[in-house]
Amino acid sequence: MAAHFFPNTFSTCSRGIFFDTLNADAPAVLHFPIMGMARSREAPCGLNRHRLQSLMQREQKKFIDQRPKSRAVFERASKSLLGGVPMNWMTKWAGAFPPFVREAQGAHFYDVDGHRYVDFCLGDTGAMTGHSPSATVTAVEQQLSRGITHMLPSEDSIWLGEELQKRFGLPFWQFALTATDANRFSIRLARHLTGRPKILVFNWCYHGTVDESFITLQNGASRARRGNLGPPVDPSITTKVVEFNDVPALEAALQTRDVACVLAEPALTNVGIVHPAPGFHEALRELTRKHGTLLIIDETHTICAGPGGFTRVKNLQPDFLVFGKPIGGGVPGAVYGFTKQLAKLISERLSLEDCDTGGIGGTLAGNALSLAAMRATLQKVLTKEAFARMIPLSERWTAGVRETITDFTVPWSVTRLGCRAEYLFAAEEPRNGAEAHDAMDFELERFMHLYAMNRGILLTPFHNMALMSPVTEAEDVDRHSKVFRDAVRELVV
Ligand SMILES: Cc1ncc(COP(=O)(O)O)c(C=O)c1O
């Protein structure tokens, strides 16, 4: 188990402001997140909870004082939007309210108060291309005046099918609007083709809002994940969950031969980064084949490894592959591909009369605008050359963070996958989801994010991830290295 600095004792930490705004008539009340009971416990290098909390208070005040316009907009928004935001997880940003965006371009954006930010969150991968890449914008502008959606194929779909074949090595492709849907459709097909009821996921995975995937392991037993709202059925009925890199557990779960598919990120990216152990992917493929289970590799985030994702870097052989988020440069679009053998089986089992009611679809899926955006993005933005720029920047970001961790001897670590990097509050790199999750420290994480935001840097709100775009600059990275160092220095003095 990776040692971690502060056990997270603040699981009940709430952001009062958002609860207050549930009552639309009540004015939004600005007050700082409650930090729970202070701990006097000190870590060996001098970090303590009292200090963290007083730094957090100082940073919250700075955040609020410097953003009068965002605050005013947020107060207005709170009268018509739940929590004052268009999407509930936007409440998770570390400030007392989210900075409202005026404009984003490339690797930067401005908020309504005129602050400029280096964006390492990049729409949590949706804008890994950089914001509004010109090739995508041009293609979208041209398509806008030629029809947005018509439920008939456009020729861009063929270019895409052929390009996806080359990138990922799978011969047949279909389109969806989100990676969540692409995962759901792949799962449905896997169930349909195998006639098996269950799926298997890895502990602390995230694959979008796929009902079956909201499950975790607790003391060896599978349980609905905390925060899972109104699940249609108990996910332990639909899903088996094992730790990433745990081959014996995987074998035990598959040998009952009731698992239609394994849905896996090839490296976990949603609980920090967890790399596969040597031999894990070989075992995963061998065991899935041995027990008649199909393998869905979800490359939505691991596309950061290169133009063909982790699959191409490591020559994986999935039955299905899913890719979404940045594929359209931020314009909604996603794809899922499968083998020739599966394509034949699917075709044989599809009835023409019922093919529009099979639980796979979406009126706007495969629309002309998405297709045009995806084509331009793959052709001109997420290119081999772009990755050759992005990956060294990520190495630079990692080196900057590592230097501070070493110099201040904080028991943290930093890990990288292609153009994605992440620091964790654990001295050792985690070997599975549980270790990565145990290293999380919501309070410390929020401080690091807020400190960075107050100095013009945006990290993903969910953990400590930074992503490089094709237009991120070395000076952006160096700015983060400096701000990270300053934050750690303040924590440990
Ligand atoms: C690995 C992975 N797959 C799928 C998704 C779902 O993407 P979307 O929310 O665009 O449907 C996510 C979202 O974070 C993800 O991380």
mmCIF file of C-alpha atoms and ligand atoms in Angstrom, residues 124 177-181 183 206-209 265 269-270 298-302 322 324-325 462, ligand 1:
data_model
loop_
_atom_site.group_PDB
_atom_site.id
_atom_site.type_symbol
_atom_site.label_atom_id
_atom_site.label_comp_id
_atom_site.label_asym_id
_atom_site.label_seq_id
_atom_site.Cartn_x
_atom_site.Cartn_y
_atom_site.Cartn_z
ATOM 1 C CA ASP A 124 -10.901 16.934 -19.026
ATOM 2 C CA LEU A 177 -22.116 11.378 -29.663
ATOM 3 C CA THR A 178 -20.312 10.593 -26.425
ATOM 4 C CA ALA A 179 -17.812 8.066 -25.188
ATOM 5 C CA THR A 180 -20.393 7.047 -22.600
ATOM 6 C CA ASP A 181 -22.744 6.027 -25.405
ATOM 7 C CA ASN A 183 -19.209 2.253 -24.226
ATOM 8 C CA TYR A 206 -14.593 5.592 -14.856
ATOM 9 C CA HIS A 207 -16.144 5.090 -18.284
ATOM 10 C CA GLY A 208 -18.712 7.868 -18.303
ATOM 11 C CA THR A 209 -22.232 7.515 -16.983
ATOM 12 C CA GLU A 265 -9.031 1.553 -19.801
ATOM 13 C CA THR A 269 -6.612 7.485 -15.729
ATOM 14 C CA ASN A 270 -9.566 8.492 -13.625
ATOM 15 C CA ASP A 298 -11.746 2.400 -23.775
ATOM 16 C CA GLU A 299 -9.151 4.784 -25.239
ATOM 17 C CA THR A 300 -11.069 7.962 -24.454
ATOM 18 C CA HIS A 301 -8.332 9.240 -22.134
ATOM 19 C CA THR A 302 -5.441 6.954 -23.041
ATOM 20 C CA VAL A 322 -13.945 3.146 -27.860
ATOM 21 C CA GLY A 324 -14.557 9.948 -27.750
ATOM 22 C CA LYS A 325 -14.018 13.352 -26.146
ATOM 23 C CA PHE A 462 -11.302 15.662 -10.233
HETATM 24 C C1 LIG B 1 -12.152 6.596 -19.878
HETATM 25 C C2 LIG B 1 -13.416 7.324 -20.121
HETATM 26 N N1 LIG B 1 -14.335 6.789 -20.919
HETATM 27 C C3 LIG B 1 -15.496 7.411 -21.181
HETATM 28 C C4 LIG B 1 -15.778 8.633 -20.617
HETATM 29 C C5 LIG B 1 -17.085 9.299 -20.901
HETATM 30 O O1 LIG B 1 -16.936 10.393 -21.730
HETATM 31 P P1 LIG B 1 -18.199 11.322 -21.956
HETATM 32 O O2 LIG B 1 -18.481 11.965 -20.635
HETATM 33 O O3 LIG B 1 -17.738 12.302 -22.988
HETATM 34 O O4 LIG B 1 -19.305 10.474 -22.408
HETATM 35 C C6 LIG B 1 -14.866 9.216 -19.760
HETATM 36 C C7 LIG B 1 -15.138 10.516 -19.122
HETATM 37 O O5 LIG B 1 -14.381 11.043 -18.348
HETATM 38 C C8 LIG B 1 -13.651 8.558 -19.513
HETATM 39 O O6 LIG B 1 -12.733 9.059 -18.689
#
